[in-house]
Every structure is written in C-alpha cells, then in structure tokens.
JSON list of C-alpha atoms and ligand atoms in Angstrom, two decimals:
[
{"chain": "O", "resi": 261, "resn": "UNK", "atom": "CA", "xyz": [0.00, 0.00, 0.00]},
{"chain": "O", "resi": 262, "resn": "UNK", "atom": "CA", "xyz": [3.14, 2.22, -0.66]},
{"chain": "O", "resi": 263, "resn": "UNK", "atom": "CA", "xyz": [1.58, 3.45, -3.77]},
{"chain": "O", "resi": 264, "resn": "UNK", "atom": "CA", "xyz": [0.59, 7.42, -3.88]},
{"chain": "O", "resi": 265, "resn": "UNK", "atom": "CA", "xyz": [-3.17, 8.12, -3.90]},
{"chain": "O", "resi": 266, "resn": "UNK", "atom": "CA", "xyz": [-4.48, 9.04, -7.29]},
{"chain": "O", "resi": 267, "resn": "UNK", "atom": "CA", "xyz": [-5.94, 12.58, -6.56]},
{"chain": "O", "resi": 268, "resn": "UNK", "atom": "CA", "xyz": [-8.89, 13.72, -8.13]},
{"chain": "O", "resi": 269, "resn": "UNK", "atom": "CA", "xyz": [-8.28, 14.60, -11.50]},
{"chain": "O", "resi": 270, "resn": "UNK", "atom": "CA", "xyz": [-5.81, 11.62, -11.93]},
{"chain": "O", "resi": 271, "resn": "UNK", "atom": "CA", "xyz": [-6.07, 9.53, -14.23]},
{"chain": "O", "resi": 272, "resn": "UNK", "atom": "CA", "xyz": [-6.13, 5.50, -13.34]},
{"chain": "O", "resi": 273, "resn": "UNK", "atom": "CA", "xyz": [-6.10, 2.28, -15.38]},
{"chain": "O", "resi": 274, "resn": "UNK", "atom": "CA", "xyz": [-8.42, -0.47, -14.43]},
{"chain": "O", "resi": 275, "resn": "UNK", "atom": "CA", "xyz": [-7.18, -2.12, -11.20]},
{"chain": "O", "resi": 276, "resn": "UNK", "atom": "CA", "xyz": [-5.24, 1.06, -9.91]},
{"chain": "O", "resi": 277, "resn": "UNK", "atom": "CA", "xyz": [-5.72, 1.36, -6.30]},
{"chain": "O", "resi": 278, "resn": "UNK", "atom": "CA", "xyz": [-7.93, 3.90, -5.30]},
{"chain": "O", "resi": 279, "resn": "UNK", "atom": "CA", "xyz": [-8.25, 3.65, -1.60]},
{"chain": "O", "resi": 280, "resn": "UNK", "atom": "CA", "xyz": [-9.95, 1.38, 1.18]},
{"chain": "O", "resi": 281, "resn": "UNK", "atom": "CA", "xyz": [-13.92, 1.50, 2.42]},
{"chain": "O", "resi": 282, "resn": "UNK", "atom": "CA", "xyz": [-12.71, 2.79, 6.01]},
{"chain": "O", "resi": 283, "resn": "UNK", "atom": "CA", "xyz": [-11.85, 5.90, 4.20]},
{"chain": "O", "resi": 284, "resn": "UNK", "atom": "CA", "xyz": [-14.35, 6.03, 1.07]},
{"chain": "O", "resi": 285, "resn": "UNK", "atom": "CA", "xyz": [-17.62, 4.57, -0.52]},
{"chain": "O", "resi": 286, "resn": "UNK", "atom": "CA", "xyz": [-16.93, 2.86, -3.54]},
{"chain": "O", "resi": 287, "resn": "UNK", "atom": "CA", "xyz": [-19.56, 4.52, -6.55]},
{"chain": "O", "resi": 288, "resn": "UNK", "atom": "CA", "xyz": [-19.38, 4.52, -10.31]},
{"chain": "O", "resi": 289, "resn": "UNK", "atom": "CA", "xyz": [-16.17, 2.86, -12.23]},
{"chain": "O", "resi": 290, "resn": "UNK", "atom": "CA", "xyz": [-14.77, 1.28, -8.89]},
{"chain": "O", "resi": 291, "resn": "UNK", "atom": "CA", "xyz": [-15.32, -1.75, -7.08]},
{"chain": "O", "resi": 292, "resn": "UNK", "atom": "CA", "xyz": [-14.50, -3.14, -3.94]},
{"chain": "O", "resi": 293, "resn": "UNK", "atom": "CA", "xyz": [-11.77, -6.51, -3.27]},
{"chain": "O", "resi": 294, "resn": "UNK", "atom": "CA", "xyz": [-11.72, -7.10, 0.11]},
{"chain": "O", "resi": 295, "resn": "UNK", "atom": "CA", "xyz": [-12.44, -3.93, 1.57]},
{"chain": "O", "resi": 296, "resn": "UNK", "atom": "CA", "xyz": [-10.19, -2.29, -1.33]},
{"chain": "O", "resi": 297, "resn": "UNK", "atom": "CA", "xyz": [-11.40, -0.18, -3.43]},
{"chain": "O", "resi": 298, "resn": "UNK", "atom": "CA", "xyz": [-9.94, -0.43, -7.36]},
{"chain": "O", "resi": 299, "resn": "UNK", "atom": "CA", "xyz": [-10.49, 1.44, -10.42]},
{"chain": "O", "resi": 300, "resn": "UNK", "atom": "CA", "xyz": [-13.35, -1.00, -12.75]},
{"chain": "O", "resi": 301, "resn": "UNK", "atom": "CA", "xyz": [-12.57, 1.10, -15.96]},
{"chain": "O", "resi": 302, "resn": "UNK", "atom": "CA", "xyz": [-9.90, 3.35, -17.17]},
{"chain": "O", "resi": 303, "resn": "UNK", "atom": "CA", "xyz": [-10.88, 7.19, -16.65]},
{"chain": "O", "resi": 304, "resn": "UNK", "atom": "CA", "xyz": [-10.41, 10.34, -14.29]},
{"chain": "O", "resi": 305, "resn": "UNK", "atom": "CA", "xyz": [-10.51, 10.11, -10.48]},
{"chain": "O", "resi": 306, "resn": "UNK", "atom": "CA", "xyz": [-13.46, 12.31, -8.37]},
{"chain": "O", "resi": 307, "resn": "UNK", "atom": "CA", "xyz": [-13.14, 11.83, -4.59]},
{"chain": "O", "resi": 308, "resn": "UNK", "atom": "CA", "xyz": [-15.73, 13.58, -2.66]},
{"chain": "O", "resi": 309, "resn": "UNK", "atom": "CA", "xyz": [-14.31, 14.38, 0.68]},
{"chain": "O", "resi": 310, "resn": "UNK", "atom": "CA", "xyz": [-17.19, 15.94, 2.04]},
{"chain": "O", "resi": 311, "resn": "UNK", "atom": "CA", "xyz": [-19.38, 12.95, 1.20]},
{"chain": "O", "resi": 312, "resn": "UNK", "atom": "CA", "xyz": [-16.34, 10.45, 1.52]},
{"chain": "O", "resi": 313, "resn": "UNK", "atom": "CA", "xyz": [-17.23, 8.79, -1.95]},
{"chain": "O", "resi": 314, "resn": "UNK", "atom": "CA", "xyz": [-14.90, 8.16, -4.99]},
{"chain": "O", "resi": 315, "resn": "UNK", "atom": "CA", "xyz": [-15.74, 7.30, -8.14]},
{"chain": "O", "resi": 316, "resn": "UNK", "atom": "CA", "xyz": [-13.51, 7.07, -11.79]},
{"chain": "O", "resi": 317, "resn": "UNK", "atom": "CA", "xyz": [-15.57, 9.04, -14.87]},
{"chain": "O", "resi": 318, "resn": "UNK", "atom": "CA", "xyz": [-14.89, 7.34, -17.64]},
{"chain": "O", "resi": 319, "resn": "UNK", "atom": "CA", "xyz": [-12.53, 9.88, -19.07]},
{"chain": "O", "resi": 320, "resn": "UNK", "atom": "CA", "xyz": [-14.85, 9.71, -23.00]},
{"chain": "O", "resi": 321, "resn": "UNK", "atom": "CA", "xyz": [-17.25, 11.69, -21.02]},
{"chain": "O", "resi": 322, "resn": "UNK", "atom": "CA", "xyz": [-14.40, 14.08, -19.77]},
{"chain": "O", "resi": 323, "resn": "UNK", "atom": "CA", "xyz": [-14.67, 17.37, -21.66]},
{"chain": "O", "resi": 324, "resn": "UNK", "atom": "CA", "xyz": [-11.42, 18.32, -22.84]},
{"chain": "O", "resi": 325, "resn": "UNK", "atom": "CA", "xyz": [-10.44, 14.87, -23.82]},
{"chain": "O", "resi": 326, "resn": "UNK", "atom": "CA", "xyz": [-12.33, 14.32, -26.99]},
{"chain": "O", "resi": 327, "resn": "UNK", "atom": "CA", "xyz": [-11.43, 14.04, -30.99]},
{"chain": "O", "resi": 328, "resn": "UNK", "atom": "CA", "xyz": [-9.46, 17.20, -32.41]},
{"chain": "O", "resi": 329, "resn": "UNK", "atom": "CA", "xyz": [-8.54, 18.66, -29.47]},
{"chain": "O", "resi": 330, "resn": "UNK", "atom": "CA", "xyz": [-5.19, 20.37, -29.40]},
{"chain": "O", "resi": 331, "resn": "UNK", "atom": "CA", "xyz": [-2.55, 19.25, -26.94]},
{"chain": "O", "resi": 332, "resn": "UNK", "atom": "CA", "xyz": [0.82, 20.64, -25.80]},
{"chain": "O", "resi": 333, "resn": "UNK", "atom": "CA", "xyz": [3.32, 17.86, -23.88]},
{"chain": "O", "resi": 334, "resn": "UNK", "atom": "CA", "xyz": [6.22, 15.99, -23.48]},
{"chain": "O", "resi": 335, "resn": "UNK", "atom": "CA", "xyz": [8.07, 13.21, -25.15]},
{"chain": "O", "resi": 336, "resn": "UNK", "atom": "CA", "xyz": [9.03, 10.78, -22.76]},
{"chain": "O", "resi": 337, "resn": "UNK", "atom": "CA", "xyz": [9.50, 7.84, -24.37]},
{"chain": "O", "resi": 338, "resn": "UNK", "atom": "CA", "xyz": [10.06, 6.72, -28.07]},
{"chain": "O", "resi": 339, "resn": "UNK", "atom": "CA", "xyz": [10.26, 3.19, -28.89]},
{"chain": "O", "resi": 340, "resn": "UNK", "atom": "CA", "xyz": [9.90, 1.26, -32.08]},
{"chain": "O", "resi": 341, "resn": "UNK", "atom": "CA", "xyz": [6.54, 2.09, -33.33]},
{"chain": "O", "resi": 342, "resn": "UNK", "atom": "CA", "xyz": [5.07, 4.34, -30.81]},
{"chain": "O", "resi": 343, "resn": "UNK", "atom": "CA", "xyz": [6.15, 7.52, -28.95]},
{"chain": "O", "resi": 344, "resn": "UNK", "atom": "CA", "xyz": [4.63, 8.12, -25.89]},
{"chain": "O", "resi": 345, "resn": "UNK", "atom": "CA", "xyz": [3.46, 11.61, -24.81]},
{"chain": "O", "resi": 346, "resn": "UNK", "atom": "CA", "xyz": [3.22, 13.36, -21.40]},
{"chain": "O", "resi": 347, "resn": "UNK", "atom": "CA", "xyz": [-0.04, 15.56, -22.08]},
{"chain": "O", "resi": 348, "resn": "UNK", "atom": "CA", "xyz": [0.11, 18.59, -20.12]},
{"chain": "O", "resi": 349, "resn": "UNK", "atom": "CA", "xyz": [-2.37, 21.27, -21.89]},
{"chain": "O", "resi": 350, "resn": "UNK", "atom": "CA", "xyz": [-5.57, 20.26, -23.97]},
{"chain": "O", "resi": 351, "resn": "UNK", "atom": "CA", "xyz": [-7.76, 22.59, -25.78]},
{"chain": "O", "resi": 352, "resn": "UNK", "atom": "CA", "xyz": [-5.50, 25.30, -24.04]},
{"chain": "O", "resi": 353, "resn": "UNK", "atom": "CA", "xyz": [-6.52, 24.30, -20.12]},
{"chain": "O", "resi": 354, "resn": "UNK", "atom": "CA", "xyz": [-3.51, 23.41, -18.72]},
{"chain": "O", "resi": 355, "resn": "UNK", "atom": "CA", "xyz": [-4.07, 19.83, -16.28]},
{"chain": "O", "resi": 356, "resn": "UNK", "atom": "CA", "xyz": [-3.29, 19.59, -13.01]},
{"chain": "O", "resi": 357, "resn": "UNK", "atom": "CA", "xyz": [-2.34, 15.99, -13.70]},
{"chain": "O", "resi": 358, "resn": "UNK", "atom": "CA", "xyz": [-0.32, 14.95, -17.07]},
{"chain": "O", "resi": 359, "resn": "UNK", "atom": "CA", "xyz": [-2.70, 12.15, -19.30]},
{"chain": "O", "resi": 360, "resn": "UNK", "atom": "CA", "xyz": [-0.66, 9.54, -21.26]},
{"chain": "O", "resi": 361, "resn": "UNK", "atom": "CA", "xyz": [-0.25, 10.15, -25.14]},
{"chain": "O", "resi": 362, "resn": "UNK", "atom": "CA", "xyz": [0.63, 8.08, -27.93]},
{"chain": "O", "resi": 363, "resn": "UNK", "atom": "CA", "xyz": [1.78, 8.66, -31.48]},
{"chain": "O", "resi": 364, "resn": "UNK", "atom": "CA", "xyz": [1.79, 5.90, -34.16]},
{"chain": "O", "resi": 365, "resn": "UNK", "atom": "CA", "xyz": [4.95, 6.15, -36.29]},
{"chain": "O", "resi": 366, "resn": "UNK", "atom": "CA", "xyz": [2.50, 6.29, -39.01]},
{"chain": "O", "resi": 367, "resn": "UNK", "atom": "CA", "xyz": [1.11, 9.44, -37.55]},
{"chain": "O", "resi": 368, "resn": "UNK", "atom": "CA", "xyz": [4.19, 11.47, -36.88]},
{"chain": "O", "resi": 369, "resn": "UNK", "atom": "CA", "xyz": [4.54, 13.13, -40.75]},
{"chain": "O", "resi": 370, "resn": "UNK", "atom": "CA", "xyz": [3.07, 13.11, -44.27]},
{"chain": "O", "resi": 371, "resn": "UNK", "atom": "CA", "xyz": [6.59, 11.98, -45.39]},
{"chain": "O", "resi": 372, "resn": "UNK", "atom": "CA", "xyz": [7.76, 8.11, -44.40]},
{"chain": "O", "resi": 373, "resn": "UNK", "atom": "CA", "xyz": [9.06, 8.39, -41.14]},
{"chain": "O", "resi": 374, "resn": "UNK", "atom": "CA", "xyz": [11.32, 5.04, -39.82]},
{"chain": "O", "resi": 375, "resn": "UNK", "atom": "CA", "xyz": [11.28, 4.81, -36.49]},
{"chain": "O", "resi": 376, "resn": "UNK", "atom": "CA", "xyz": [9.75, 6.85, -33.59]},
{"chain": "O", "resi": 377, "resn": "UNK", "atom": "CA", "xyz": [13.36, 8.30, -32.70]},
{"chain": "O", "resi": 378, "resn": "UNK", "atom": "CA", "xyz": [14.05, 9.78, -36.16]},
{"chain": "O", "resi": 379, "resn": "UNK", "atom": "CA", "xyz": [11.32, 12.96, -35.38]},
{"chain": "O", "resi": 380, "resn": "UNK", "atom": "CA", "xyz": [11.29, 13.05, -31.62]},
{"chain": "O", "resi": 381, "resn": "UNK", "atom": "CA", "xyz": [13.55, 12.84, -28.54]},
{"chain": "O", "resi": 382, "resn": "UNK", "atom": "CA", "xyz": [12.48, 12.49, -24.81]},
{"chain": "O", "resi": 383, "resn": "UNK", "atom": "CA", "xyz": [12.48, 15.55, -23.41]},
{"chain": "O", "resi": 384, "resn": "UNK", "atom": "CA", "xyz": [10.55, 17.48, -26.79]},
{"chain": "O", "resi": 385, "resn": "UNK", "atom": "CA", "xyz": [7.60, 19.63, -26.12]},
{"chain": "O", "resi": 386, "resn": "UNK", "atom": "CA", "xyz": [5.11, 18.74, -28.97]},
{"chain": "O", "resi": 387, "resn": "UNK", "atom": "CA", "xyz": [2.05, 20.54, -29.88]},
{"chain": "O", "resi": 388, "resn": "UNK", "atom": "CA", "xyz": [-0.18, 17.39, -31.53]},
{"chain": "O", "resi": 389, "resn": "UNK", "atom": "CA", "xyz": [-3.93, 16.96, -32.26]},
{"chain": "O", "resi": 390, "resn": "UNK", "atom": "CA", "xyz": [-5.92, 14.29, -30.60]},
{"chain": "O", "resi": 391, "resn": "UNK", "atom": "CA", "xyz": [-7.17, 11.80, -33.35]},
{"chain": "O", "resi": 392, "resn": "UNK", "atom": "CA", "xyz": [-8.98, 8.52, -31.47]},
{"chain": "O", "resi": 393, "resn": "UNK", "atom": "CA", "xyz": [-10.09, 8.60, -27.84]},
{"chain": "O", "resi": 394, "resn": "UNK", "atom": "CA", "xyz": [-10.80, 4.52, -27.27]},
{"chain": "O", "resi": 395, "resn": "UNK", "atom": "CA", "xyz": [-8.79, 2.36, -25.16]},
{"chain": "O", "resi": 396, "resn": "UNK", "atom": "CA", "xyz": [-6.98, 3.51, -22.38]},
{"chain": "O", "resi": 397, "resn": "UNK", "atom": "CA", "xyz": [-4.39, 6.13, -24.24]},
{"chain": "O", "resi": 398, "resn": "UNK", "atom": "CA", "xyz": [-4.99, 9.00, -26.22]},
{"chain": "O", "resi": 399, "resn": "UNK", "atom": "CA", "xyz": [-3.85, 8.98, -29.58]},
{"chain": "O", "resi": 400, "resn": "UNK", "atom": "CA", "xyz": [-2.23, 11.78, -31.20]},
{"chain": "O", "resi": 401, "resn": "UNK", "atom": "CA", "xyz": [-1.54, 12.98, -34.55]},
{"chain": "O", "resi": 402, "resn": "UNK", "atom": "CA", "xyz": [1.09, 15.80, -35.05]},
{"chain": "O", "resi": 403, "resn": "UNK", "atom": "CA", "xyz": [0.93, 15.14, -39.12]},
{"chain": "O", "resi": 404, "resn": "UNK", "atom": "CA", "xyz": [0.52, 19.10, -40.40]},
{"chain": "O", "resi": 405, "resn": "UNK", "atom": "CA", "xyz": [2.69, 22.03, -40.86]},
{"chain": "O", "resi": 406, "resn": "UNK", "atom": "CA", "xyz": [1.29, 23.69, -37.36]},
{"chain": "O", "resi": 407, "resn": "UNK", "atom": "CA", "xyz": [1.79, 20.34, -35.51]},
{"chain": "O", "resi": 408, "resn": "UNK", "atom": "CA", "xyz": [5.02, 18.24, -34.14]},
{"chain": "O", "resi": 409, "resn": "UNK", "atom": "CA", "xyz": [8.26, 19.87, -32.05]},
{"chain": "O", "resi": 410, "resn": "UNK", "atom": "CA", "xyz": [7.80, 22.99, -30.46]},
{"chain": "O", "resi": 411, "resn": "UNK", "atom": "CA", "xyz": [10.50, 23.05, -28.61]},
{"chain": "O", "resi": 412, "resn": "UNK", "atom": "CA", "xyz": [13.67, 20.83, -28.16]},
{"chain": "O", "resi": 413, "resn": "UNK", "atom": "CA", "xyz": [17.10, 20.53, -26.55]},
{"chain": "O", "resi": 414, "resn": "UNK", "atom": "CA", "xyz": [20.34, 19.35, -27.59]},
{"chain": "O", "resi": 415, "resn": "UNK", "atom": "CA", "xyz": [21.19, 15.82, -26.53]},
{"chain": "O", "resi": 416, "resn": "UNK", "atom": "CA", "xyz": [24.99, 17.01, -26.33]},
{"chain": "O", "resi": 417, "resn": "UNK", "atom": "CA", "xyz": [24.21, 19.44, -24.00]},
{"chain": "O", "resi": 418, "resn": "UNK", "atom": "CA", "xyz": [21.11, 20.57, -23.10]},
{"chain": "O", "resi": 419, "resn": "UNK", "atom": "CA", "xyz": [20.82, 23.94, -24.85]},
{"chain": "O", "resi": 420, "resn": "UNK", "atom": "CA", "xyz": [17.81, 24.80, -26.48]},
{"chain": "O", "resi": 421, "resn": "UNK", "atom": "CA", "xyz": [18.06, 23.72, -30.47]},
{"chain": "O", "resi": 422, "resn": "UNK", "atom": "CA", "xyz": [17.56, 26.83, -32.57]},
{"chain": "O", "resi": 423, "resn": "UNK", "atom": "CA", "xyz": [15.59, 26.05, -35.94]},
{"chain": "O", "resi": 424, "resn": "UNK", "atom": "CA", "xyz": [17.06, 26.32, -39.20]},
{"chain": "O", "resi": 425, "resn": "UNK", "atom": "CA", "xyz": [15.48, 24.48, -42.42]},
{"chain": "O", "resi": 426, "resn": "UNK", "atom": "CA", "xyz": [13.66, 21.33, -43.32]},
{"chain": "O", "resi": 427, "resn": "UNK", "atom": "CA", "xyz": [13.16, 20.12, -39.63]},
{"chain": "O", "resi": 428, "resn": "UNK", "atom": "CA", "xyz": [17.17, 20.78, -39.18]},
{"chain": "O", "resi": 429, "resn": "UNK", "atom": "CA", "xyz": [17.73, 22.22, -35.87]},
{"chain": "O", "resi": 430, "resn": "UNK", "atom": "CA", "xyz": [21.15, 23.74, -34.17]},
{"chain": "O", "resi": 431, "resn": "UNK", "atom": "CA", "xyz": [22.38, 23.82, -31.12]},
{"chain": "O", "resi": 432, "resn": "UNK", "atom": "CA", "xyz": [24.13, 27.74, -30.76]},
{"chain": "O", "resi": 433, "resn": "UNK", "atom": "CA", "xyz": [26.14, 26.18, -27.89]},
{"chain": "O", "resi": 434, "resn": "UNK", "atom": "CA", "xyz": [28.21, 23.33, -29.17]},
{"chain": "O", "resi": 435, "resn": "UNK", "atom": "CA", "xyz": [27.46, 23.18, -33.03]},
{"chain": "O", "resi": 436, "resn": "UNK", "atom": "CA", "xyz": [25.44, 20.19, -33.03]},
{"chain": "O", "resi": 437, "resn": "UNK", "atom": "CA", "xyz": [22.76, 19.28, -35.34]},
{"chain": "O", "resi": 438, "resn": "UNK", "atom": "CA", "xyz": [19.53, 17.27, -34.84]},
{"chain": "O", "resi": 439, "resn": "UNK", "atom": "CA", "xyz": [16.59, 16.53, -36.85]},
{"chain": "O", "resi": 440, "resn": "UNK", "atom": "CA", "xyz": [12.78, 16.20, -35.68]},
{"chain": "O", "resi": 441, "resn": "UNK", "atom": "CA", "xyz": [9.87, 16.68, -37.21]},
{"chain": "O", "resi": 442, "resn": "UNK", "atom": "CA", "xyz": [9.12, 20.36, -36.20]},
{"chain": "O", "resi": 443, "resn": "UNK", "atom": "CA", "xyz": [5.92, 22.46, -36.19]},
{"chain": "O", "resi": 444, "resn": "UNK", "atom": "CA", "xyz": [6.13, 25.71, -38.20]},
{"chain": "O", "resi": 445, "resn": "UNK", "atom": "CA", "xyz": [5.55, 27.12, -34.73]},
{"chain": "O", "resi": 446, "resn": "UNK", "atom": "CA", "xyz": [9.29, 25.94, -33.17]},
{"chain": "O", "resi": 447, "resn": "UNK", "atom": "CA", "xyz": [10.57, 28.24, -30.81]},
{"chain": "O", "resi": 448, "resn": "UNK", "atom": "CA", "xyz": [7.00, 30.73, -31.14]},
{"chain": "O", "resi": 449, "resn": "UNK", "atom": "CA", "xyz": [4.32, 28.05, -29.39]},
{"chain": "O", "resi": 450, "resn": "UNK", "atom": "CA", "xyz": [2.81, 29.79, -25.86]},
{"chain": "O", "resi": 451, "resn": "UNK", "atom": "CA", "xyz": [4.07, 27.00, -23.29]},
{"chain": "B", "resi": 607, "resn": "ZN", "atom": "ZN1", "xyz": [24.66, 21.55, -27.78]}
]
C-alpha cells in the first residue's frame, strides 16, 4: 500500500488502487476486493471528501479529452513504433495531472518516417492533435505544418536547439545538429 493516492483529476487504469472502504464509498467505475477499493474502468478520479465517496468518470465523457482537441506535452519515451506523450495542456486548459499520449509512427509526418526516434527525442515539447479517444491512451496525430516539435534541446548538452530548415535544428552552444519533425511554430508556441 506504498503506492501514492491518485488525486482527483488523476487519471487510473483499471485495477489502480484507489483507496480502502474505512476511508471512502466505492460509486461509479470502482469496485470493492476485500475492503479495497480499485479502479473498474480506465478514466479520471473524483473523490468527494465531504461525502467520503470516490468514483472514476470514464474519461470519454471528460470534456477536454475528446477528438481534435489540441494538446501541448512531453516526449518521454520513443520506442519502435510508438512515442509516448506526457499531455500537459488540452484545448489550451492546462491539467493539473499529465494524461498519457501516444503517437503511431505512421502518424508522426506526411513523409515516411522510420522509427519513432528519427522525429522526436524524450524531453521534446510537442504541440499534436488528438485523433482517437478509445482504449486507455490517447492517440495523437502531429501530421501538419502547425503540428510536431515545439521546442527541443540538444542531446549534447542541453541547450535549447535553434531552428534552421527542413526540420534541421542547431544547437548555438556546441554546433550540433539534430533533426525532428518540427511544427512551423518551433521556438513561437505559448508553453
Ligand atoms: Zn549543444
């Protein structure tokens, strides 16, 4: 029982740990093992303090979360087909609790993109669009000119990357160049 409380607003896979019936009722999208109460479905925490009830909304029904909604994060992962995506801002509200993101290879860039790794590094900021809401990740898009790296660093040494053409960026620090698959907003996006 080590594991931190999800807080309301978190977001929780089925079976995540919620809490035990000393301290809370168990209501919509939980249930209750042995006086434990777990997440049923995969969605967004409420916990009523006042009434001492939680419950998980099935996070479809949350607001922000839906179909073409923009959304500003983080790279923190990239593997062989999929990159996955700290979300941090959607539709401009900024969440008090990142949501995980994914991005098909196939969804990175009009052109033929290899691998994941060859348009984004962990650590990016991406600005991407939000094109299926149905199992328990978002999936993203950042295929357009207004969509994809917003802001990097160098992997040499940390310095921002300036932009220069054709998704070439520089770093003004050491000389080193990277490539990503950048929005026509680099360097400009409101963080
Ligand atoms: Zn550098």
């Amino acid at each position: 029982m080590s594991a931190e409380r999800p807080k309301t607003g978190s977001f929780v896979l089925p079976g995540d740990w919620l809490g035990v019936i000393e301290e809370f009722s168990p209501n919509e999208g939980t249930y209750d093992e042995g006086g434990i109460i777990f997440a049923s479905h995969a969605g967004i925490v409420l916990i009523d303090k006042v009434e001492r009830r939680v419950k998980v909304i099935p996070f479809e029904s949350h607001p922000f979360i839906k179909k073409g909604s923009l959304v500003l994060g983080m790279v923190v992962n990239t593997g062989k087909i999929l990159s996955m995506v700290d979300i941090a801002r959607i539709g401009g509200k900024t969440l008090s609790s990142p949501y995980s993101g994914v991005i098909h290879v196939s969804q990175i860039s009009n052109q033929f993109i290899d691998k994941p790794s060859d348009a984004f590094k962990i650590g990016d900021i991406v600005k991407a669009r939000i094109i299926e809401v149905r199992s328990e990740l978002i999936q993203l898009s950042t295929i357009g000119k207004n969509l994809g790296v917003v802001l990097a660093f160098c992997s040499k040494c940390g310095s921002p990357l300036d932009p220069k053409s054709n998704g070439v960026l520089t770093c003004s620090t050491c000389g080193n160049k990277e490539k990503r698959k950048i929005s026509i907003d680099y360097g400009k996006s409101k963080l």
